[in-house]
Amino acid sequence: MLLVTGVNGGLGSLVLERLAERPGGLDGVVAGSRTPERAPKLGVPVRTVDFDRPETLAEAFTGVRTLLLISAGYGEDDVVIARHRAAVEAAERAGVEHVIYTSLSGDGDHLTYALAHRWTERRLRASATLRWTILRNGLYAELLGFVAQPDADGAITAPLGDGRLAAVAREDLAEVAAGVALAPAGHAGRVYELVGEEAVGGAEVAAALTRATGRPIEYRPGTLAQGRAAIAASGAESFQVPMVASTCSAIAHGFLAGPGKPGDLAALLGRAPRPALDVITGGIDAAW
């Protein structure tokens, strides 16, 4: 049995869709959600999986051989680590054989939210009973599209400087996760770096949006201080402000531009990854 956690989220729901498209469909697949009543209606059994309530995990993990552990949401480090600790310990007690964890790409070590991912990787490596695979996911093209969204005047003011991001389509990451989860034995003990092959920045996003909308979009990057103030004023949670600011800073200063060549993502997909700019322009809000 394969259990996929976090199926109400963007990545988890896409993983279920990709699994449903494969031979055998969703046979032997179980979905996990802290709010099962809101889970995708794909005809798959849904179990309550709430990492903030570890008492739910013993029943949820019963009979599970492979656990696709999708990182348990944004939060302060101690909150996320407590969630992941509860999941790994419950998996060990339940006799789960293999855990596949969706982590953060190696070039993301400069980001404020990297620590919880690295802790979870270390905890899996230290397990005496679990086999593991680590999917180090790059930052989503969808995230770049959100951060670099034009304002009412048609200007992108995100503080990205001249930097670029090797952004990756969330659908590609879901496709990889589904493939690994269906044949985990061949991926045991592997750490995959799943980042885009072509880095794009604010200027490229502006040009792509101009072409797609017929409306002139300019890239006029602000400072990190201005960006931080805007994030804080948006109603973001306190921990989200440094998360977004550190992401913009890492992009601006060239730490997330990727390898610039085919890597694990293309190899696991068996094709070229979706271009980030196609993902961004494909998600244009109707107002644009």
PDB file of C-alpha atoms in Angstrom:
ATOM      1  CA  MET A   1       0.000   0.000   0.000  1.00  0.00           C
ATOM      2  CA  LEU A   2       1.149   3.520  -0.873  1.00  0.00           C
ATOM      3  CA  LEU A   3       0.072   6.441   1.308  1.00  0.00           C
ATOM      4  CA  VAL A   4       0.394   9.984  -0.046  1.00  0.00           C
ATOM      5  CA  THR A   5       0.216  12.720   2.589  1.00  0.00           C
ATOM      6  CA  GLY A   6      -0.864  16.305   2.132  1.00  0.00           C
ATOM      7  CA  VAL A   7      -3.315  15.551  -0.669  1.00  0.00           C
ATOM      8  CA  ASN A   8      -5.224  18.793  -0.116  1.00  0.00           C
ATOM      9  CA  GLY A   9      -2.146  20.772  -1.098  1.00  0.00           C
ATOM     10  CA  GLY A  10      -1.020  21.726  -4.579  1.00  0.00           C
ATOM     11  CA  LEU A  11       1.694  19.085  -4.877  1.00  0.00           C
ATOM     12  CA  GLY A  12      -0.146  16.235  -3.155  1.00  0.00           C
ATOM     13  CA  SER A  13      -3.275  16.642  -5.246  1.00  0.00           C
ATOM     14  CA  LEU A  14      -1.204  16.622  -8.436  1.00  0.00           C
ATOM     15  CA  VAL A  15       0.592  13.456  -7.313  1.00  0.00           C
ATOM     16  CA  LEU A  16      -2.764  11.704  -6.953  1.00  0.00           C
ATOM     17  CA  GLU A  17      -3.756  12.858 -10.440  1.00  0.00           C
ATOM     18  CA  ARG A  18      -0.506  11.578 -11.931  1.00  0.00           C
ATOM     19  CA  LEU A  19      -0.933   8.227 -10.144  1.00  0.00           C
ATOM     20  CA  ALA A  20      -4.482   7.947 -11.480  1.00  0.00           C
ATOM     21  CA  GLU A  21      -3.161   8.265 -15.044  1.00  0.00           C
ATOM     22  CA  ARG A  22      -0.820   5.292 -14.749  1.00  0.00           C
ATOM     23  CA  PRO A  23      -1.592   1.615 -15.394  1.00  0.00           C
ATOM     24  CA  GLY A  24      -3.597   0.278 -12.478  1.00  0.00           C
ATOM     25  CA  GLY A  25      -4.773   3.744 -11.571  1.00  0.00           C
ATOM     26  CA  LEU A  26      -5.136   4.311  -7.851  1.00  0.00           C
ATOM     27  CA  ASP A  27      -5.286   0.643  -6.842  1.00  0.00           C
ATOM     28  CA  GLY A  28      -3.345   0.217  -3.630  1.00  0.00           C
ATOM     29  CA  VAL A  29      -3.132   3.982  -3.058  1.00  0.00           C
ATOM     30  CA  VAL A  30      -4.434   5.735   0.042  1.00  0.00           C
ATOM     31  CA  ALA A  31      -4.663   9.500   0.504  1.00  0.00           C
ATOM     32  CA  GLY A  32      -3.766  11.252   3.740  1.00  0.00           C
ATOM     33  CA  SER A  33      -5.196  14.573   4.861  1.00  0.00           C
ATOM     34  CA  ARG A  34      -5.743  16.464   8.089  1.00  0.00           C
ATOM     35  CA  THR A  35      -9.200  17.351   6.695  1.00  0.00           C
ATOM     36  CA  PRO A  36     -10.373  14.235   4.841  1.00  0.00           C
ATOM     37  CA  GLU A  37     -13.715  15.807   3.976  1.00  0.00           C
ATOM     38  CA  ARG A  38     -11.868  18.280   1.739  1.00  0.00           C
ATOM     39  CA  ALA A  39      -9.665  15.711  -0.010  1.00  0.00           C
ATOM     40  CA  PRO A  40      -9.794  15.412  -3.826  1.00  0.00           C
ATOM     41  CA  LYS A  41     -12.721  13.278  -4.984  1.00  0.00           C
ATOM     42  CA  LEU A  42     -10.832  10.663  -6.979  1.00  0.00           C
ATOM     43  CA  GLY A  43     -12.414   7.540  -5.525  1.00  0.00           C
ATOM     44  CA  VAL A  44      -9.382   6.762  -3.387  1.00  0.00           C
ATOM     45  CA  PRO A  45      -9.628   5.892   0.339  1.00  0.00           C
ATOM     46  CA  VAL A  46      -8.764   8.855   2.555  1.00  0.00           C
ATOM     47  CA  ARG A  47      -7.283   8.565   6.032  1.00  0.00           C
ATOM     48  CA  THR A  48      -6.888  11.262   8.667  1.00  0.00           C
ATOM     49  CA  VAL A  49      -3.212  12.235   8.768  1.00  0.00           C
ATOM     50  CA  ASP A  50      -2.594  15.187  11.073  1.00  0.00           C
ATOM     51  CA  PHE A  51       1.035  15.618  12.066  1.00  0.00           C
ATOM     52  CA  ASP A  52      -0.025  18.095  14.747  1.00  0.00           C
ATOM     53  CA  ARG A  53      -2.026  15.239  16.302  1.00  0.00           C
ATOM     54  CA  PRO A  54       0.420  12.306  16.307  1.00  0.00           C
ATOM     55  CA  GLU A  55      -2.266  10.059  17.790  1.00  0.00           C
ATOM     56  CA  THR A  56      -3.884   9.957  14.326  1.00  0.00           C
ATOM     57  CA  LEU A  57      -0.833   8.410  12.707  1.00  0.00           C
ATOM     58  CA  ALA A  58      -0.855   4.853  14.068  1.00  0.00           C
ATOM     59  CA  GLU A  59      -4.153   4.032  12.391  1.00  0.00           C
ATOM     60  CA  ALA A  60      -3.294   6.081   9.297  1.00  0.00           C
ATOM     61  CA  PHE A  61      -0.043   4.197   8.671  1.00  0.00           C
ATOM     62  CA  THR A  62      -1.421   0.699   9.320  1.00  0.00           C
ATOM     63  CA  GLY A  63      -0.633  -1.589   6.370  1.00  0.00           C
ATOM     64  CA  VAL A  64       1.379   1.068   4.555  1.00  0.00           C
ATOM     65  CA  ARG A  65       4.545  -0.151   2.834  1.00  0.00           C
ATOM     66  CA  THR A  66       5.532   3.049   1.040  1.00  0.00           C
ATOM     67  CA  LEU A  67       4.969   6.520   2.481  1.00  0.00           C
ATOM     68  CA  LEU A  68       5.216   9.584   0.250  1.00  0.00           C
ATOM     69  CA  LEU A  69       5.854  12.204   2.916  1.00  0.00           C
ATOM     70  CA  ILE A  70       5.118  15.613   1.469  1.00  0.00           C
ATOM     71  CA  SER A  71       6.724  18.298   3.570  1.00  0.00           C
ATOM     72  CA  ALA A  72       4.194  19.287   6.228  1.00  0.00           C
ATOM     73  CA  GLY A  73       3.611  22.903   5.423  1.00  0.00           C
ATOM     74  CA  TYR A  74       5.215  26.174   6.239  1.00  0.00           C
ATOM     75  CA  GLY A  75       5.851  27.105   9.854  1.00  0.00           C
ATOM     76  CA  GLU A  76       8.549  27.911  12.320  1.00  0.00           C
ATOM     77  CA  ASP A  77      11.372  25.368  12.381  1.00  0.00           C
ATOM     78  CA  ASP A  78      10.305  23.812  15.676  1.00  0.00           C
ATOM     79  CA  VAL A  79       6.755  23.296  14.393  1.00  0.00           C
ATOM     80  CA  VAL A  80       7.776  21.710  11.083  1.00  0.00           C
ATOM     81  CA  ILE A  81      10.423  19.523  12.711  1.00  0.00           C
ATOM     82  CA  ALA A  82       7.925  18.296  15.311  1.00  0.00           C
ATOM     83  CA  ARG A  83       5.548  17.338  12.511  1.00  0.00           C
ATOM     84  CA  HIS A  84       8.188  15.484  10.555  1.00  0.00           C
ATOM     85  CA  ARG A  85       9.549  13.765  13.666  1.00  0.00           C
ATOM     86  CA  ALA A  86       6.066  12.509  14.482  1.00  0.00           C
ATOM     87  CA  ALA A  87       5.636  11.187  10.935  1.00  0.00           C
ATOM     88  CA  VAL A  88       8.966   9.358  10.801  1.00  0.00           C
ATOM     89  CA  GLU A  89       8.582   7.835  14.265  1.00  0.00           C
ATOM     90  CA  ALA A  90       5.050   6.679  13.465  1.00  0.00           C
ATOM     91  CA  ALA A  91       6.275   5.159  10.197  1.00  0.00           C
ATOM     92  CA  GLU A  92       8.948   3.213  12.059  1.00  0.00           C
ATOM     93  CA  ARG A  93       6.462   1.907  14.631  1.00  0.00           C
ATOM     94  CA  ALA A  94       3.939   0.948  11.926  1.00  0.00           C
ATOM     95  CA  GLY A  95       6.476  -1.079   9.945  1.00  0.00           C
ATOM     96  CA  VAL A  96       6.526   1.182   6.906  1.00  0.00           C
ATOM     97  CA  GLU A  97       9.304  -0.024   4.614  1.00  0.00           C
ATOM     98  CA  HIS A  98      10.147   3.021   2.500  1.00  0.00           C
ATOM     99  CA  VAL A  99       9.698   6.779   2.974  1.00  0.00           C
ATOM    100  CA  ILE A 100       9.961   9.180   0.038  1.00  0.00           C
ATOM    101  CA  TYR A 101      10.378  12.729   1.282  1.00  0.00           C
ATOM    102  CA  THR A 102       9.845  15.933  -0.707  1.00  0.00           C
ATOM    103  CA  SER A 103      12.690  18.135   0.467  1.00  0.00           C
ATOM    104  CA  LEU A 104      14.314  21.365  -0.741  1.00  0.00           C
ATOM    105  CA  SER A 105      16.970  21.598  -3.437  1.00  0.00           C
ATOM    106  CA  GLY A 106      20.580  21.674  -2.285  1.00  0.00           C
ATOM    107  CA  ASP A 107      21.121  25.203  -3.586  1.00  0.00           C
ATOM    108  CA  GLY A 108      18.399  26.327  -1.179  1.00  0.00           C
ATOM    109  CA  ASP A 109      20.602  26.000   1.888  1.00  0.00           C
ATOM    110  CA  HIS A 110      20.745  29.813   2.074  1.00  0.00           C
ATOM    111  CA  LEU A 111      16.993  30.012   2.586  1.00  0.00           C
ATOM    112  CA  THR A 112      15.538  30.500   6.049  1.00  0.00           C
ATOM    113  CA  TYR A 113      13.290  27.452   5.676  1.00  0.00           C
ATOM    114  CA  ALA A 114      16.034  24.987   4.701  1.00  0.00           C
ATOM    115  CA  LEU A 115      16.849  23.803   8.207  1.00  0.00           C
ATOM    116  CA  ALA A 116      13.704  21.735   8.774  1.00  0.00           C
ATOM    117  CA  HIS A 117      14.236  19.960   5.450  1.00  0.00           C
ATOM    118  CA  ARG A 118      17.841  19.101   6.250  1.00  0.00           C
ATOM    119  CA  TRP A 119      16.857  17.890   9.724  1.00  0.00           C
ATOM    120  CA  THR A 120      14.282  15.560   8.168  1.00  0.00           C
ATOM    121  CA  GLU A 121      16.796  14.202   5.691  1.00  0.00           C
ATOM    122  CA  ARG A 122      19.225  13.497   8.530  1.00  0.00           C
ATOM    123  CA  ARG A 123      16.513  11.803  10.583  1.00  0.00           C
ATOM    124  CA  LEU A 124      15.613   9.496   7.704  1.00  0.00           C
ATOM    125  CA  ARG A 125      19.249   8.570   7.138  1.00  0.00           C
ATOM    126  CA  ALA A 126      19.567   7.707  10.833  1.00  0.00           C
ATOM    127  CA  SER A 127      16.585   5.345  10.829  1.00  0.00           C
ATOM    128  CA  ALA A 128      17.437   1.745  11.621  1.00  0.00           C
ATOM    129  CA  THR A 129      14.412   0.337   9.791  1.00  0.00           C
ATOM    130  CA  LEU A 130      13.359   2.657   6.984  1.00  0.00           C
ATOM    131  CA  ARG A 131      14.564   2.759   3.424  1.00  0.00           C
ATOM    132  CA  TRP A 132      14.369   6.279   2.059  1.00  0.00           C
ATOM    133  CA  THR A 133      14.503   8.436  -1.044  1.00  0.00           C
ATOM    134  CA  ILE A 134      14.891  12.209  -0.936  1.00  0.00           C
ATOM    135  CA  LEU A 135      13.370  14.371  -3.661  1.00  0.00           C
ATOM    136  CA  ARG A 136      15.079  17.750  -3.355  1.00  0.00           C
ATOM    137  CA  ASN A 137      12.521  19.895  -5.101  1.00  0.00           C
ATOM    138  CA  GLY A 138      13.486  23.231  -6.606  1.00  0.00           C
ATOM    139  CA  LEU A 139      11.316  26.298  -6.148  1.00  0.00           C
ATOM    140  CA  TYR A 140       8.137  26.293  -8.178  1.00  0.00           C
ATOM    141  CA  ALA A 141       7.680  28.294 -11.344  1.00  0.00           C
ATOM    142  CA  GLU A 142       4.267  29.071  -9.876  1.00  0.00           C
ATOM    143  CA  LEU A 143       6.004  30.698  -6.896  1.00  0.00           C
ATOM    144  CA  LEU A 144       8.106  32.884  -9.179  1.00  0.00           C
ATOM    145  CA  GLY A 145       4.946  33.894 -11.032  1.00  0.00           C
ATOM    146  CA  PHE A 146       3.376  34.921  -7.726  1.00  0.00           C
ATOM    147  CA  VAL A 147       6.403  36.821  -6.450  1.00  0.00           C
ATOM    148  CA  ALA A 148       6.892  38.569  -9.799  1.00  0.00           C
ATOM    149  CA  GLN A 149       3.250  39.454 -10.303  1.00  0.00           C
ATOM    150  CA  PRO A 150       2.767  42.885 -11.897  1.00  0.00           C
ATOM    151  CA  ASP A 151       1.073  45.630  -9.933  1.00  0.00           C
ATOM    152  CA  ALA A 152      -1.857  47.720 -11.155  1.00  0.00           C
ATOM    153  CA  ASP A 153       0.530  49.920 -13.139  1.00  0.00           C
ATOM    154  CA  GLY A 154       1.979  46.950 -15.000  1.00  0.00           C
ATOM    155  CA  ALA A 155       5.274  46.950 -13.099  1.00  0.00           C
ATOM    156  CA  ILE A 156       7.062  44.000 -11.517  1.00  0.00           C
ATOM    157  CA  THR A 157       8.776  45.433  -8.433  1.00  0.00           C
ATOM    158  CA  ALA A 158       9.879  42.220  -6.705  1.00  0.00           C
ATOM    159  CA  PRO A 159      13.434  42.623  -5.335  1.00  0.00           C
ATOM    160  CA  LEU A 160      15.040  40.037  -7.606  1.00  0.00           C
ATOM    161  CA  GLY A 161      17.809  42.272  -8.961  1.00  0.00           C
ATOM    162  CA  ASP A 162      19.514  40.746 -11.970  1.00  0.00           C
ATOM    163  CA  GLY A 163      19.218  37.271 -10.488  1.00  0.00           C
ATOM    164  CA  ARG A 164      17.503  34.250 -11.967  1.00  0.00           C
ATOM    165  CA  LEU A 165      15.743  31.184 -10.637  1.00  0.00           C
ATOM    166  CA  ALA A 166      15.962  27.642 -12.021  1.00  0.00           C
ATOM    167  CA  ALA A 167      12.240  27.339 -11.428  1.00  0.00           C
ATOM    168  CA  VAL A 168      10.470  24.025 -11.907  1.00  0.00           C
ATOM    169  CA  ALA A 169       6.854  23.241 -12.765  1.00  0.00           C
ATOM    170  CA  ARG A 170       4.981  21.736  -9.842  1.00  0.00           C
ATOM    171  CA  GLU A 171       3.386  19.277 -12.273  1.00  0.00           C
ATOM    172  CA  ASP A 172       6.847  17.946 -13.185  1.00  0.00           C
ATOM    173  CA  LEU A 173       7.689  17.417  -9.527  1.00  0.00           C
ATOM    174  CA  ALA A 174       4.405  15.589  -9.020  1.00  0.00           C
ATOM    175  CA  GLU A 175       5.130  13.356 -12.016  1.00  0.00           C
ATOM    176  CA  VAL A 176       8.542  12.463 -10.617  1.00  0.00           C
ATOM    177  CA  ALA A 177       7.146  11.778  -7.150  1.00  0.00           C
ATOM    178  CA  ALA A 178       4.456   9.498  -8.562  1.00  0.00           C
ATOM    179  CA  GLY A 179       6.975   7.530 -10.614  1.00  0.00           C
ATOM    180  CA  VAL A 180       9.359   7.048  -7.694  1.00  0.00           C
ATOM    181  CA  ALA A 181       6.528   6.101  -5.325  1.00  0.00           C
ATOM    182  CA  LEU A 182       5.334   3.321  -7.645  1.00  0.00           C
ATOM    183  CA  ALA A 183       8.792   1.704  -7.844  1.00  0.00           C
ATOM    184  CA  PRO A 184      10.630   2.831  -4.706  1.00  0.00           C
ATOM    185  CA  ALA A 185      13.112  -0.046  -4.510  1.00  0.00           C
ATOM    186  CA  GLY A 186      15.069   1.264  -7.478  1.00  0.00           C
ATOM    187  CA  HIS A 187      15.462   4.632  -5.798  1.00  0.00           C
ATOM    188  CA  ALA A 188      16.440   3.547  -2.287  1.00  0.00           C
ATOM    189  CA  GLY A 189      19.187   5.641  -0.716  1.00  0.00           C
ATOM    190  CA  ARG A 190      19.089   8.196  -3.532  1.00  0.00           C
ATOM    191  CA  VAL A 191      18.993  11.980  -3.240  1.00  0.00           C
ATOM    192  CA  TYR A 192      17.674  13.664  -6.389  1.00  0.00           C
ATOM    193  CA  GLU A 193      18.193  17.339  -7.202  1.00  0.00           C
ATOM    194  CA  LEU A 194      15.072  18.442  -9.064  1.00  0.00           C
ATOM    195  CA  VAL A 195      15.581  21.960 -10.373  1.00  0.00           C
ATOM    196  CA  GLY A 196      14.836  23.586 -13.707  1.00  0.00           C
ATOM    197  CA  GLU A 197      17.368  23.603 -16.511  1.00  0.00           C
ATOM    198  CA  GLU A 198      16.794  27.187 -17.649  1.00  0.00           C
ATOM    199  CA  ALA A 199      16.943  30.004 -15.102  1.00  0.00           C
ATOM    200  CA  VAL A 200      14.659  33.002 -15.553  1.00  0.00           C
ATOM    201  CA  GLY A 201      14.474  36.363 -13.810  1.00  0.00           C
ATOM    202  CA  GLY A 202      12.221  39.365 -13.508  1.00  0.00           C
ATOM    203  CA  ALA A 203      13.085  40.770 -16.926  1.00  0.00           C
ATOM    204  CA  GLU A 204      12.255  37.479 -18.662  1.00  0.00           C
ATOM    205  CA  VAL A 205       8.966  37.219 -16.755  1.00  0.00           C
ATOM    206  CA  ALA A 206       8.028  40.779 -17.746  1.00  0.00           C
ATOM    207  CA  ALA A 207       8.780  40.089 -21.407  1.00  0.00           C
ATOM    208  CA  ALA A 208       6.817  36.833 -21.365  1.00  0.00           C
ATOM    209  CA  LEU A 209       3.797  38.479 -19.734  1.00  0.00           C
ATOM    210  CA  THR A 210       3.933  41.314 -22.241  1.00  0.00           C
ATOM    211  CA  ARG A 211       3.813  38.820 -25.101  1.00  0.00           C
ATOM    212  CA  ALA A 212       1.056  36.781 -23.486  1.00  0.00           C
ATOM    213  CA  THR A 213      -1.225  39.670 -22.525  1.00  0.00           C
ATOM    214  CA  GLY A 214      -0.435  42.290 -25.137  1.00  0.00           C
ATOM    215  CA  ARG A 215      -0.055  44.726 -22.273  1.00  0.00           C
ATOM    216  CA  PRO A 216       3.330  46.349 -21.603  1.00  0.00           C
ATOM    217  CA  ILE A 217       4.841  44.955 -18.407  1.00  0.00           C
ATOM    218  CA  GLU A 218       8.019  46.488 -17.015  1.00  0.00           C
ATOM    219  CA  TYR A 219      10.520  45.066 -14.574  1.00  0.00           C
ATOM    220  CA  ARG A 220      11.529  47.716 -12.030  1.00  0.00           C
ATOM    221  CA  PRO A 221      12.987  45.786  -9.086  1.00  0.00           C
ATOM    222  CA  GLY A 222      12.752  47.366  -5.673  1.00  0.00           C
ATOM    223  CA  THR A 223      15.068  46.895  -2.722  1.00  0.00           C
ATOM    224  CA  LEU A 224      14.909  44.012  -0.282  1.00  0.00           C
ATOM    225  CA  ALA A 225      13.787  46.440   2.430  1.00  0.00           C
ATOM    226  CA  GLN A 226      10.887  47.565   0.257  1.00  0.00           C
ATOM    227  CA  GLY A 227      10.024  43.973  -0.519  1.00  0.00           C
ATOM    228  CA  ARG A 228      10.097  42.962   3.132  1.00  0.00           C
ATOM    229  CA  ALA A 229       7.811  45.868   4.042  1.00  0.00           C
ATOM    230  CA  ALA A 230       5.367  44.918   1.309  1.00  0.00           C
ATOM    231  CA  ILE A 231       5.274  41.302   2.469  1.00  0.00           C
ATOM    232  CA  ALA A 232       4.669  42.356   6.078  1.00  0.00           C
ATOM    233  CA  ALA A 233       1.881  44.711   4.994  1.00  0.00           C
ATOM    234  CA  SER A 234       0.156  41.985   2.978  1.00  0.00           C
ATOM    235  CA  GLY A 235      -1.090  40.177   6.075  1.00  0.00           C
ATOM    236  CA  ALA A 236       1.496  37.397   5.883  1.00  0.00           C
ATOM    237  CA  GLU A 237       2.264  35.377   9.003  1.00  0.00           C
ATOM    238  CA  SER A 238       5.305  36.604  10.907  1.00  0.00           C
ATOM    239  CA  PHE A 239       7.416  33.595   9.879  1.00  0.00           C
ATOM    240  CA  GLN A 240       6.513  34.087   6.211  1.00  0.00           C
ATOM    241  CA  VAL A 241       8.171  37.490   5.979  1.00  0.00           C
ATOM    242  CA  PRO A 242      11.776  36.204   6.288  1.00  0.00           C
ATOM    243  CA  MET A 243      10.888  33.184   4.151  1.00  0.00           C
ATOM    244  CA  VAL A 244       9.864  35.273   1.169  1.00  0.00           C
ATOM    245  CA  ALA A 245      12.577  37.884   1.756  1.00  0.00           C
ATOM    246  CA  SER A 246      15.296  35.235   1.889  1.00  0.00           C
ATOM    247  CA  THR A 247      13.947  33.674  -1.302  1.00  0.00           C
ATOM    248  CA  CYS A 248      14.125  37.006  -3.128  1.00  0.00           C
ATOM    249  CA  SER A 249      17.618  37.664  -1.786  1.00  0.00           C
ATOM    250  CA  ALA A 250      18.896  34.224  -2.816  1.00  0.00           C
ATOM    251  CA  ILE A 251      17.513  34.717  -6.319  1.00  0.00           C
ATOM    252  CA  ALA A 252      18.861  38.258  -6.596  1.00  0.00           C
ATOM    253  CA  HIS A 253      22.357  37.225  -5.569  1.00  0.00           C
ATOM    254  CA  GLY A 254      22.670  34.237  -7.867  1.00  0.00           C
ATOM    255  CA  PHE A 255      22.304  31.301  -5.489  1.00  0.00           C
ATOM    256  CA  LEU A 256      19.296  29.639  -7.154  1.00  0.00           C
ATOM    257  CA  ALA A 257      20.208  29.787 -10.842  1.00  0.00           C
ATOM    258  CA  GLY A 258      20.662  26.018 -11.086  1.00  0.00           C
ATOM    259  CA  PRO A 259      23.185  23.907 -12.967  1.00  0.00           C
ATOM    260  CA  GLY A 260      22.214  25.108 -16.447  1.00  0.00           C
ATOM    261  CA  LYS A 261      22.280  21.581 -17.830  1.00  0.00           C
ATOM    262  CA  PRO A 262      20.174  18.414 -17.834  1.00  0.00           C
ATOM    263  CA  GLY A 263      20.083  16.788 -14.441  1.00  0.00           C
ATOM    264  CA  ASP A 264      17.987  14.480 -12.299  1.00  0.00           C
ATOM    265  CA  LEU A 265      14.696  16.112 -13.247  1.00  0.00           C
ATOM    266  CA  ALA A 266      14.952  15.410 -16.976  1.00  0.00           C
ATOM    267  CA  ALA A 267      16.335  11.928 -16.358  1.00  0.00           C
ATOM    268  CA  LEU A 268      13.443  10.959 -14.090  1.00  0.00           C
ATOM    269  CA  LEU A 269      10.839  12.528 -16.355  1.00  0.00           C
ATOM    270  CA  GLY A 270      12.301  10.929 -19.445  1.00  0.00           C
ATOM    271  CA  ARG A 271      11.789  14.215 -21.292  1.00  0.00           C
ATOM    272  CA  ALA A 272      12.650  17.898 -21.093  1.00  0.00           C
ATOM    273  CA  PRO A 273      11.036  19.715 -18.160  1.00  0.00           C
ATOM    274  CA  ARG A 274       8.230  22.174 -18.794  1.00  0.00           C
ATOM    275  CA  PRO A 275       9.630  25.678 -19.407  1.00  0.00           C
ATOM    276  CA  ALA A 276       9.103  27.922 -16.392  1.00  0.00           C
ATOM    277  CA  LEU A 277       7.883  30.839 -18.491  1.00  0.00           C
ATOM    278  CA  ASP A 278       5.186  28.660 -20.070  1.00  0.00           C
ATOM    279  CA  VAL A 279       3.974  27.755 -16.582  1.00  0.00           C
ATOM    280  CA  ILE A 280       3.947  31.394 -15.492  1.00  0.00           C
ATOM    281  CA  THR A 281       2.126  32.715 -18.543  1.00  0.00           C
ATOM    282  CA  GLY A 282      -0.280  29.797 -18.426  1.00  0.00           C
ATOM    283  CA  GLY A 283      -1.345  30.862 -14.948  1.00  0.00           C
ATOM    284  CA  ILE A 284      -2.105  34.489 -15.754  1.00  0.00           C
ATOM    285  CA  ASP A 285      -5.009  35.818 -13.758  1.00  0.00           C
ATOM    286  CA  ALA A 286      -8.075  36.584 -15.830  1.00  0.00           C
ATOM    287  CA  ALA A 287      -7.668  40.293 -14.999  1.00  0.00           C
ATOM    288  CA  TRP A 288      -4.483  40.312 -17.058  1.00  0.00           C
TER     289      TRP A 288
END
